Amino acid sequence: FLLFFFTYKHISKLFSAILGAFQFFSETCCNCEAIIVYYKRTVNKIVDVTYLNRRDTLFMWIAENWNDYEVIDTSSGEKLERWGDYILVRPDPQVIWGTPKNAVGWRKPNGHYHRSAKGGGEWEFFNLPEEWSIRYEGISEAGLTFHLKPFSFKHTGLFPEQAVNWDWFSSIIKGALKNNPKRSIKVLNLFAYTGGATLSAAAAGASVTHVDASKGMVAWAKENAAASGLGDAPIRWLVDDCMKFVEREIRRGSRYDAIIMDPPSYGRGPKGEIWKIEDAIFPFLMLTTEILNENPLFFLINSYTTGLQPAVLSYMMETALVPKFGGVVESSEIGLPVSSNGLVLPCGASGRWIGK
């Protein structure tokens, strides 16, 4: 009797599971509105997905406030972009689909970076100047100007998807200054590249320390500052190894209200110091917490490394920052809207911590 009871019970569960699966697939196949994706226009766009009449929310922070830049289309490992008046085709490892290249720009770009099977690649130019500029207004009143020049490994000197983070921390800085106009806000920007985040923070009213190991990148960032009317802004420009700089700041007793870091997957300091993100990022994050003041405003980490997904960034920041300062951590992919189809191209991930 007991054997029959347990057998019957298990068979009933099995049939229930089969019927549930059948219902799932029948609804999925028959309901033409099974998956609906739409956009809500906010400062950080939220993508809501309705699936089988159940509402789940996926968060992606999208840089949608550009006028001088757009992703026009994507296909077959490449993206078609407009940078001001010029059209570029550049490789993108995220683009694994092979959709038709119907946009005119695919056939008549001003510049095309061809990736080599041996690694690296080279630019091919068609009536493209050596240097030109674009502007970003975003939530800034004056706007920022960036000089662009195509150089090694497909780059132009700017990561436009980061604008969604510029808007985020600029609003925090402005809010803090509105609450206390006499307050001085010190921001440290590590691995600061050509200064997009530096200029955004300075334009919002912060004093910024800009640190990068490349002398050429720091000089480029200074050019962008001058072009943006921030040549006299309180920005300290440093060519230095970021790890060693932070260690010295700890010894000096320096403190900051906020830290931004955009670490490379792999890199070398000015004296040959090696940086490998998987090994170095968490110890470095822990180290930087020692130069935050008692009530910091925010912390931002950007990642373009496959292994450092949003959940990993959240875990690290929850571990390093929340026990010491409280506050809230959130992480997400960041992306750029694609104008030809209304979809979003993922461009990396960011982890954000905001103080109490």
mmCIF file of C-alpha atoms in Angstrom:
data_model
loop_
_atom_site.group_PDB
_atom_site.id
_atom_site.type_symbol
_atom_site.label_atom_id
_atom_site.label_comp_id
_atom_site.label_asym_id
_atom_site.label_seq_id
_atom_site.Cartn_x
_atom_site.Cartn_y
_atom_site.Cartn_z
ATOM 1 C CA PHE A 1 0.000 0.000 0.000
ATOM 2 C CA LEU A 2 2.788 2.426 0.954
ATOM 3 C CA LEU A 3 4.665 1.627 -2.287
ATOM 4 C CA PHE A 4 1.507 2.299 -4.309
ATOM 5 C CA PHE A 5 0.882 5.588 -2.433
ATOM 6 C CA PHE A 6 4.345 7.011 -3.040
ATOM 7 C CA THR A 7 4.401 5.829 -6.648
ATOM 8 C CA TYR A 8 1.011 7.411 -7.327
ATOM 9 C CA LYS A 9 2.126 10.643 -5.625
ATOM 10 C CA HIS A 10 5.295 10.910 -7.743
ATOM 11 C CA ILE A 11 3.450 10.067 -10.970
ATOM 12 C CA SER A 12 0.888 12.781 -10.208
ATOM 13 C CA LYS A 13 3.646 15.341 -9.739
ATOM 14 C CA LEU A 14 5.259 14.227 -12.985
ATOM 15 C CA PHE A 15 2.026 14.637 -14.941
ATOM 16 C CA SER A 16 1.423 18.051 -13.335
ATOM 17 C CA ALA A 17 4.896 19.159 -14.409
ATOM 18 C CA ILE A 18 4.299 17.924 -17.975
ATOM 19 C CA LEU A 19 0.950 19.716 -18.176
ATOM 20 C CA GLY A 20 2.530 22.913 -16.821
ATOM 21 C CA ALA A 21 5.305 22.749 -19.395
ATOM 22 C CA PHE A 22 2.775 22.141 -22.182
ATOM 23 C CA GLN A 23 0.759 25.171 -21.064
ATOM 24 C CA PHE A 24 3.920 27.306 -20.917
ATOM 25 C CA PHE A 25 4.996 26.465 -24.456
ATOM 26 C CA SER A 26 1.504 26.727 -25.900
ATOM 27 C CA GLU A 27 1.065 30.223 -24.420
ATOM 28 C CA THR A 28 4.513 31.281 -25.578
ATOM 29 C CA CYS A 29 3.947 30.118 -29.143
ATOM 30 C CA CYS A 30 0.355 31.312 -29.470
ATOM 31 C CA ASN A 31 0.491 34.669 -27.772
ATOM 32 C CA CYS A 32 1.937 37.157 -30.248
ATOM 33 C CA GLU A 33 2.272 39.657 -27.378
ATOM 34 C CA ALA A 34 4.197 37.236 -25.180
ATOM 35 C CA ILE A 35 7.240 39.481 -25.151
ATOM 36 C CA ILE A 36 6.777 43.245 -25.200
ATOM 37 C CA VAL A 37 9.708 45.597 -24.740
ATOM 38 C CA TYR A 38 9.182 49.301 -24.351
ATOM 39 C CA TYR A 39 11.055 52.221 -22.930
ATOM 40 C CA LYS A 40 10.317 54.741 -20.216
ATOM 41 C CA ARG A 41 12.176 58.000 -20.712
ATOM 42 C CA THR A 42 13.897 58.845 -17.461
ATOM 43 C CA VAL A 43 17.392 60.099 -16.602
ATOM 44 C CA ASN A 44 18.444 56.447 -16.482
ATOM 45 C CA LYS A 45 16.175 54.623 -18.896
ATOM 46 C CA ILE A 46 14.399 51.536 -17.565
ATOM 47 C CA VAL A 47 13.556 48.690 -19.885
ATOM 48 C CA ASP A 48 10.331 46.938 -18.814
ATOM 49 C CA VAL A 49 9.713 43.462 -20.170
ATOM 50 C CA THR A 50 6.247 41.886 -20.069
ATOM 51 C CA TYR A 51 6.547 38.128 -20.497
ATOM 52 C CA LEU A 52 3.539 35.809 -20.567
ATOM 53 C CA ASN A 53 1.438 38.488 -18.860
ATOM 54 C CA ARG A 54 3.954 38.660 -15.978
ATOM 55 C CA ARG A 55 5.846 41.913 -15.470
ATOM 56 C CA ASP A 56 9.536 41.662 -14.709
ATOM 57 C CA THR A 57 11.810 44.714 -14.770
ATOM 58 C CA LEU A 58 15.302 44.657 -16.230
ATOM 59 C CA PHE A 59 17.489 47.654 -15.476
ATOM 60 C CA MET A 60 19.963 49.084 -17.960
ATOM 61 C CA TRP A 61 21.460 52.542 -17.671
ATOM 62 C CA ILE A 62 21.292 54.097 -21.111
ATOM 63 C CA ALA A 63 23.147 57.162 -22.374
ATOM 64 C CA GLU A 64 20.263 58.742 -24.263
ATOM 65 C CA ASN A 65 21.010 62.463 -23.915
ATOM 66 C CA TRP A 66 23.458 62.782 -26.804
ATOM 67 C CA ASN A 67 22.829 65.073 -29.775
ATOM 68 C CA ASP A 68 26.278 64.933 -31.395
ATOM 69 C CA TYR A 69 26.642 61.153 -31.143
ATOM 70 C CA GLU A 70 24.495 58.162 -32.081
ATOM 71 C CA VAL A 71 24.712 54.481 -32.834
ATOM 72 C CA ILE A 72 22.901 54.264 -36.152
ATOM 73 C CA ASP A 73 23.013 50.504 -36.672
ATOM 74 C CA THR A 74 24.860 47.319 -35.698
ATOM 75 C CA SER A 75 25.598 44.116 -37.620
ATOM 76 C CA SER A 76 28.184 41.356 -38.107
ATOM 77 C CA GLY A 77 30.608 42.412 -35.389
ATOM 78 C CA GLU A 78 30.489 46.129 -36.215
ATOM 79 C CA LYS A 79 28.634 49.284 -35.223
ATOM 80 C CA LEU A 80 27.782 52.240 -37.443
ATOM 81 C CA GLU A 81 28.160 55.504 -35.531
ATOM 82 C CA ARG A 82 27.739 59.219 -36.090
ATOM 83 C CA TRP A 83 30.294 61.369 -34.305
ATOM 84 C CA GLY A 84 29.160 64.922 -35.032
ATOM 85 C CA ASP A 85 29.279 65.330 -38.805
ATOM 86 C CA TYR A 86 31.261 62.149 -39.456
ATOM 87 C CA ILE A 87 30.289 58.501 -39.830
ATOM 88 C CA LEU A 88 32.539 55.752 -38.457
ATOM 89 C CA VAL A 89 32.372 51.964 -38.648
ATOM 90 C CA ARG A 90 34.119 50.254 -35.735
ATOM 91 C CA PRO A 91 34.259 46.662 -34.478
ATOM 92 C CA ASP A 92 32.235 45.648 -31.429
ATOM 93 C CA PRO A 93 32.484 42.147 -29.895
ATOM 94 C CA GLN A 94 28.932 42.427 -28.501
ATOM 95 C CA VAL A 95 27.458 42.501 -32.020
ATOM 96 C CA ILE A 96 27.087 38.793 -32.740
ATOM 97 C CA TRP A 97 24.045 39.159 -35.030
ATOM 98 C CA GLY A 98 24.149 39.467 -38.803
ATOM 99 C CA THR A 99 21.231 41.736 -39.675
ATOM 100 C CA PRO A 100 20.956 43.478 -43.086
ATOM 101 C CA LYS A 101 23.135 46.581 -43.437
ATOM 102 C CA ASN A 102 20.492 48.845 -44.951
ATOM 103 C CA ALA A 103 21.631 52.182 -43.526
ATOM 104 C CA VAL A 104 23.418 54.374 -46.101
ATOM 105 C CA GLY A 105 26.331 54.982 -43.745
ATOM 106 C CA TRP A 106 27.517 51.389 -44.058
ATOM 107 C CA ARG A 107 28.398 52.091 -47.704
ATOM 108 C CA LYS A 108 29.781 55.606 -47.251
ATOM 109 C CA PRO A 109 31.595 55.973 -43.911
ATOM 110 C CA ASN A 110 34.232 58.595 -43.225
ATOM 111 C CA GLY A 111 36.331 56.081 -41.342
ATOM 112 C CA HIS A 112 36.395 52.294 -40.999
ATOM 113 C CA TYR A 113 38.489 50.359 -38.519
ATOM 114 C CA HIS A 114 39.313 46.919 -39.893
ATOM 115 C CA ARG A 115 40.218 44.342 -37.290
ATOM 116 C CA SER A 116 43.027 41.952 -38.203
ATOM 117 C CA ALA A 117 42.812 38.195 -37.708
ATOM 118 C CA LYS A 118 46.301 38.416 -36.182
ATOM 119 C CA GLY A 119 45.152 40.938 -33.592
ATOM 120 C CA GLY A 120 44.829 44.693 -33.653
ATOM 121 C CA GLY A 121 43.859 46.271 -36.943
ATOM 122 C CA GLU A 122 44.043 49.517 -38.891
ATOM 123 C CA TRP A 123 41.979 52.534 -39.861
ATOM 124 C CA GLU A 124 40.850 53.316 -43.391
ATOM 125 C CA PHE A 125 39.829 56.956 -43.861
ATOM 126 C CA PHE A 126 37.512 58.658 -46.356
ATOM 127 C CA ASN A 127 37.473 62.458 -46.011
ATOM 128 C CA LEU A 128 37.939 62.359 -42.238
ATOM 129 C CA PRO A 129 39.924 65.137 -40.529
ATOM 130 C CA GLU A 130 42.749 64.243 -38.177
ATOM 131 C CA GLU A 131 40.821 65.858 -35.322
ATOM 132 C CA TRP A 132 37.316 67.226 -34.716
ATOM 133 C CA SER A 133 35.052 67.967 -31.752
ATOM 134 C CA ILE A 134 31.638 67.012 -30.411
ATOM 135 C CA ARG A 135 29.618 68.424 -27.534
ATOM 136 C CA TYR A 136 27.602 66.846 -24.754
ATOM 137 C CA GLU A 137 24.929 68.853 -22.970
ATOM 138 C CA GLY A 138 23.242 66.179 -20.868
ATOM 139 C CA ILE A 139 22.092 67.756 -17.617
ATOM 140 C CA SER A 140 24.924 70.302 -17.708
ATOM 141 C CA GLU A 141 23.994 73.930 -18.370
ATOM 142 C CA ALA A 142 27.129 74.850 -20.340
ATOM 143 C CA GLY A 143 27.859 71.504 -21.996
ATOM 144 C CA LEU A 144 31.190 69.769 -22.506
ATOM 145 C CA THR A 145 33.405 69.697 -25.605
ATOM 146 C CA PHE A 146 35.545 66.692 -26.527
ATOM 147 C CA HIS A 147 38.306 66.562 -29.113
ATOM 148 C CA LEU A 148 38.273 63.334 -31.117
ATOM 149 C CA LYS A 149 41.094 61.697 -33.031
ATOM 150 C CA PRO A 150 41.035 58.080 -34.229
ATOM 151 C CA PHE A 151 43.998 56.151 -32.886
ATOM 152 C CA SER A 152 45.170 52.645 -32.058
ATOM 153 C CA PHE A 153 42.747 49.757 -31.616
ATOM 154 C CA LYS A 154 39.590 51.460 -32.923
ATOM 155 C CA HIS A 155 39.441 54.220 -30.270
ATOM 156 C CA THR A 156 38.464 57.871 -30.740
ATOM 157 C CA GLY A 157 39.283 59.260 -27.297
ATOM 158 C CA LEU A 158 35.794 59.026 -25.814
ATOM 159 C CA PHE A 159 33.417 56.363 -24.477
ATOM 160 C CA PRO A 160 29.987 57.970 -25.092
ATOM 161 C CA GLU A 161 28.087 55.357 -23.061
ATOM 162 C CA GLN A 162 29.704 56.806 -19.935
ATOM 163 C CA ALA A 163 27.518 59.892 -20.278
ATOM 164 C CA VAL A 164 24.799 58.094 -18.311
ATOM 165 C CA ASN A 165 27.182 57.966 -15.350
ATOM 166 C CA TRP A 166 28.254 61.590 -15.840
ATOM 167 C CA ASP A 167 24.621 62.647 -15.497
ATOM 168 C CA TRP A 168 24.151 60.445 -12.432
ATOM 169 C CA PHE A 169 27.009 61.745 -10.330
ATOM 170 C CA SER A 170 26.617 65.330 -11.583
ATOM 171 C CA SER A 171 23.106 65.362 -10.108
ATOM 172 C CA ILE A 172 24.488 64.063 -6.789
ATOM 173 C CA ILE A 173 27.176 66.768 -6.673
ATOM 174 C CA LYS A 174 24.707 69.513 -7.562
ATOM 175 C CA GLY A 175 22.241 68.246 -4.971
ATOM 176 C CA ALA A 176 24.890 68.249 -2.245
ATOM 177 C CA LEU A 177 25.952 71.803 -3.129
ATOM 178 C CA LYS A 178 22.350 72.969 -3.206
ATOM 179 C CA ASN A 179 21.846 71.658 0.312
ATOM 180 C CA ASN A 180 25.106 73.248 1.493
ATOM 181 C CA PRO A 181 26.428 75.940 -0.902
ATOM 182 C CA LYS A 182 29.555 76.460 1.213
ATOM 183 C CA ARG A 183 30.576 72.818 1.025
ATOM 184 C CA SER A 184 33.724 71.824 -0.879
ATOM 185 C CA ILE A 185 33.380 68.506 -2.730
ATOM 186 C CA LYS A 186 36.568 66.630 -3.625
ATOM 187 C CA VAL A 187 36.355 63.942 -6.305
ATOM 188 C CA LEU A 188 39.140 61.522 -7.242
ATOM 189 C CA ASN A 189 39.071 60.169 -10.800
ATOM 190 C CA LEU A 190 41.363 57.162 -11.267
ATOM 191 C CA PHE A 191 42.349 55.735 -14.676
ATOM 192 C CA ALA A 192 40.849 59.003 -15.863
ATOM 193 C CA TYR A 193 41.634 58.728 -19.615
ATOM 194 C CA THR A 194 40.684 61.884 -21.598
ATOM 195 C CA GLY A 195 38.625 63.371 -18.803
ATOM 196 C CA GLY A 196 34.932 62.835 -19.531
ATOM 197 C CA ALA A 197 34.139 62.118 -15.881
ATOM 198 C CA THR A 198 36.618 64.738 -14.660
ATOM 199 C CA LEU A 199 35.007 67.505 -16.684
ATOM 200 C CA SER A 200 31.489 66.417 -15.722
ATOM 201 C CA ALA A 201 32.325 66.509 -12.020
ATOM 202 C CA ALA A 202 34.109 69.861 -12.350
ATOM 203 C CA ALA A 203 31.216 71.367 -14.310
ATOM 204 C CA ALA A 204 28.854 70.229 -11.532
ATOM 205 C CA GLY A 205 30.921 72.165 -8.985
ATOM 206 C CA ALA A 206 33.461 69.670 -7.585
ATOM 207 C CA SER A 207 37.207 69.949 -7.179
ATOM 208 C CA VAL A 208 38.725 67.019 -9.072
ATOM 209 C CA THR A 209 41.991 65.107 -8.931
ATOM 210 C CA HIS A 210 42.568 63.474 -12.324
ATOM 211 C CA VAL A 211 45.037 60.564 -12.346
ATOM 212 C CA ASP A 212 46.169 58.535 -15.354
ATOM 213 C CA ALA A 213 49.408 56.713 -16.133
ATOM 214 C CA SER A 214 49.514 58.033 -19.718
ATOM 215 C CA LYS A 215 51.068 61.464 -20.206
ATOM 216 C CA GLY A 216 49.378 61.742 -23.606
ATOM 217 C CA MET A 217 45.923 61.051 -22.170
ATOM 218 C CA VAL A 218 46.341 63.640 -19.424
ATOM 219 C CA ALA A 219 47.417 66.223 -22.027
ATOM 220 C CA TRP A 220 44.353 65.325 -24.121
ATOM 221 C CA ALA A 221 42.105 65.720 -21.065
ATOM 222 C CA LYS A 222 43.551 69.196 -20.473
ATOM 223 C CA GLU A 223 42.696 70.117 -24.076
ATOM 224 C CA ASN A 224 39.118 68.955 -23.499
ATOM 225 C CA ALA A 225 38.936 71.023 -20.317
ATOM 226 C CA ALA A 226 40.089 74.166 -22.133
ATOM 227 C CA ALA A 227 37.629 73.540 -24.986
ATOM 228 C CA SER A 228 34.826 73.134 -22.423
ATOM 229 C CA GLY A 229 35.599 76.414 -20.680
ATOM 230 C CA LEU A 230 37.037 74.562 -17.678
ATOM 231 C CA GLY A 231 40.686 75.462 -18.155
ATOM 232 C CA ASP A 232 40.708 77.344 -14.849
ATOM 233 C CA ALA A 233 38.473 74.873 -12.973
ATOM 234 C CA PRO A 234 39.878 73.345 -9.753
ATOM 235 C CA ILE A 235 41.317 70.242 -11.418
ATOM 236 C CA ARG A 236 44.621 68.676 -10.375
ATOM 237 C CA TRP A 237 46.206 66.840 -13.333
ATOM 238 C CA LEU A 238 48.537 63.954 -12.449
ATOM 239 C CA VAL A 239 50.491 61.456 -14.552
ATOM 240 C CA ASP A 240 50.940 58.624 -12.084
ATOM 241 C CA ASP A 241 50.370 54.959 -11.327
ATOM 242 C CA CYS A 242 46.946 54.867 -9.665
ATOM 243 C CA MET A 243 47.840 52.238 -7.065
ATOM 244 C CA LYS A 244 50.961 54.070 -5.919
ATOM 245 C CA PHE A 245 49.133 57.385 -5.893
ATOM 246 C CA VAL A 246 46.442 56.025 -3.569
ATOM 247 C CA GLU A 247 49.074 54.515 -1.269
ATOM 248 C CA ARG A 248 50.767 57.923 -1.005
ATOM 249 C CA GLU A 249 47.442 59.646 -0.355
ATOM 250 C CA ILE A 250 46.830 57.255 2.544
ATOM 251 C CA ARG A 251 50.207 58.166 4.068
ATOM 252 C CA ARG A 252 49.469 61.871 3.553
ATOM 253 C CA GLY A 253 46.080 61.566 5.221
ATOM 254 C CA SER A 254 44.198 62.880 2.170
ATOM 255 C CA ARG A 255 40.430 62.380 2.023
ATOM 256 C CA TYR A 256 37.867 62.538 -0.792
ATOM 257 C CA ASP A 257 34.102 62.856 -0.943
ATOM 258 C CA ALA A 258 33.768 60.599 -3.982
ATOM 259 C CA ILE A 259 35.829 58.245 -6.142
ATOM 260 C CA ILE A 260 35.421 57.301 -9.793
ATOM 261 C CA MET A 261 37.467 54.523 -11.336
ATOM 262 C CA ASP A 262 37.517 53.137 -14.854
ATOM 263 C CA PRO A 263 40.214 50.456 -14.630
ATOM 264 C CA PRO A 264 41.569 48.735 -17.752
ATOM 265 C CA SER A 265 41.509 44.954 -18.090
ATOM 266 C CA TYR A 266 45.283 45.048 -18.428
ATOM 267 C CA GLY A 267 47.739 47.896 -18.326
ATOM 268 C CA ARG A 268 51.127 49.248 -17.341
ATOM 269 C CA GLY A 269 52.068 52.215 -15.208
ATOM 270 C CA PRO A 270 54.548 54.921 -16.251
ATOM 271 C CA LYS A 271 57.416 52.854 -14.841
ATOM 272 C CA GLY A 272 56.259 49.488 -16.178
ATOM 273 C CA GLU A 273 53.963 48.583 -13.275
ATOM 274 C CA ILE A 274 51.596 45.786 -14.337
ATOM 275 C CA TRP A 275 47.832 45.976 -13.761
ATOM 276 C CA LYS A 276 45.655 42.881 -14.273
ATOM 277 C CA ILE A 277 42.092 43.622 -13.269
ATOM 278 C CA GLU A 278 41.046 40.165 -12.024
ATOM 279 C CA ASP A 279 43.910 40.118 -9.541
ATOM 280 C CA ALA A 280 44.060 43.788 -8.611
ATOM 281 C CA ILE A 281 40.567 45.272 -8.579
ATOM 282 C CA PHE A 282 39.250 44.078 -5.205
ATOM 283 C CA PRO A 283 42.431 44.803 -3.183
ATOM 284 C CA PHE A 284 42.557 48.191 -4.886
ATOM 285 C CA LEU A 285 38.916 48.892 -4.063
ATOM 286 C CA MET A 286 39.574 48.066 -0.412
ATOM 287 C CA LEU A 287 42.604 50.363 -0.467
ATOM 288 C CA THR A 288 40.636 53.311 -1.848
ATOM 289 C CA THR A 289 38.109 53.131 0.982
ATOM 290 C CA GLU A 290 40.896 54.409 3.238
ATOM 291 C CA ILE A 291 40.946 57.788 1.480
ATOM 292 C CA LEU A 292 37.203 58.416 1.648
ATOM 293 C CA ASN A 293 35.960 60.834 4.271
ATOM 294 C CA GLU A 294 33.549 59.815 7.023
ATOM 295 C CA ASN A 295 30.415 60.580 4.979
ATOM 296 C CA PRO A 296 31.265 60.118 1.306
ATOM 297 C CA LEU A 297 28.832 60.989 -1.454
ATOM 298 C CA PHE A 298 29.322 58.277 -4.056
ATOM 299 C CA PHE A 299 31.627 55.678 -5.564
ATOM 300 C CA LEU A 300 31.595 54.569 -9.221
ATOM 301 C CA ILE A 301 33.370 51.609 -10.840
ATOM 302 C CA ASN A 302 33.200 50.941 -14.574
ATOM 303 C CA SER A 303 34.030 47.619 -16.198
ATOM 304 C CA TYR A 304 34.562 46.519 -19.782
ATOM 305 C CA THR A 305 35.928 43.156 -18.692
ATOM 306 C CA THR A 306 33.758 40.111 -19.428
ATOM 307 C CA GLY A 307 34.268 38.547 -15.992
ATOM 308 C CA LEU A 308 33.272 41.690 -14.069
ATOM 309 C CA GLN A 309 29.530 41.586 -14.592
ATOM 310 C CA PRO A 310 27.096 43.815 -12.635
ATOM 311 C CA ALA A 311 26.528 41.158 -9.949
ATOM 312 C CA VAL A 312 30.287 40.919 -9.367
ATOM 313 C CA LEU A 313 30.600 44.684 -9.073
ATOM 314 C CA SER A 314 27.709 44.744 -6.591
ATOM 315 C CA TYR A 315 29.256 41.975 -4.500
ATOM 316 C CA MET A 316 32.603 43.758 -4.306
ATOM 317 C CA MET A 317 31.115 47.133 -3.452
ATOM 318 C CA GLU A 318 28.713 45.678 -0.878
ATOM 319 C CA THR A 319 31.699 43.978 0.763
ATOM 320 C CA ALA A 320 34.071 46.942 0.662
ATOM 321 C CA LEU A 321 31.824 49.953 1.200
ATOM 322 C CA VAL A 322 28.554 49.146 2.955
ATOM 323 C CA PRO A 323 29.990 47.718 6.223
ATOM 324 C CA LYS A 324 32.150 50.811 6.599
ATOM 325 C CA PHE A 325 29.893 53.604 5.323
ATOM 326 C CA GLY A 326 26.374 52.201 4.965
ATOM 327 C CA GLY A 327 24.635 53.477 1.862
ATOM 328 C CA VAL A 328 23.212 51.629 -1.128
ATOM 329 C CA VAL A 329 24.831 49.691 -3.988
ATOM 330 C CA GLU A 330 23.325 49.121 -7.415
ATOM 331 C CA SER A 331 24.931 47.770 -10.576
ATOM 332 C CA SER A 332 23.794 47.421 -14.148
ATOM 333 C CA GLU A 333 24.834 47.107 -17.736
ATOM 334 C CA ILE A 334 25.246 50.430 -19.498
ATOM 335 C CA GLY A 335 24.184 50.905 -23.079
ATOM 336 C CA LEU A 336 23.584 53.132 -26.083
ATOM 337 C CA PRO A 337 20.300 53.393 -28.007
ATOM 338 C CA VAL A 338 20.405 52.237 -31.631
ATOM 339 C CA SER A 339 18.515 54.789 -33.704
ATOM 340 C CA SER A 340 17.603 52.508 -36.637
ATOM 341 C CA ASN A 341 15.573 50.013 -34.602
ATOM 342 C CA GLY A 342 14.971 51.369 -31.096
ATOM 343 C CA LEU A 343 17.019 48.619 -29.445
ATOM 344 C CA VAL A 344 19.932 49.078 -27.050
ATOM 345 C CA LEU A 345 23.568 48.098 -27.560
ATOM 346 C CA PRO A 346 25.173 46.908 -24.297
ATOM 347 C CA CYS A 347 28.541 48.569 -23.707
ATOM 348 C CA GLY A 348 29.879 47.308 -20.393
ATOM 349 C CA ALA A 349 28.813 47.532 -16.758
ATOM 350 C CA SER A 350 28.899 49.984 -13.889
ATOM 351 C CA GLY A 351 28.663 49.637 -10.137
ATOM 352 C CA ARG A 352 27.382 52.583 -8.124
ATOM 353 C CA TRP A 353 27.430 53.214 -4.401
ATOM 354 C CA ILE A 354 25.641 56.225 -2.941
ATOM 355 C CA GLY A 355 26.076 57.375 0.631
ATOM 356 C CA LYS A 356 23.440 57.746 3.311
#
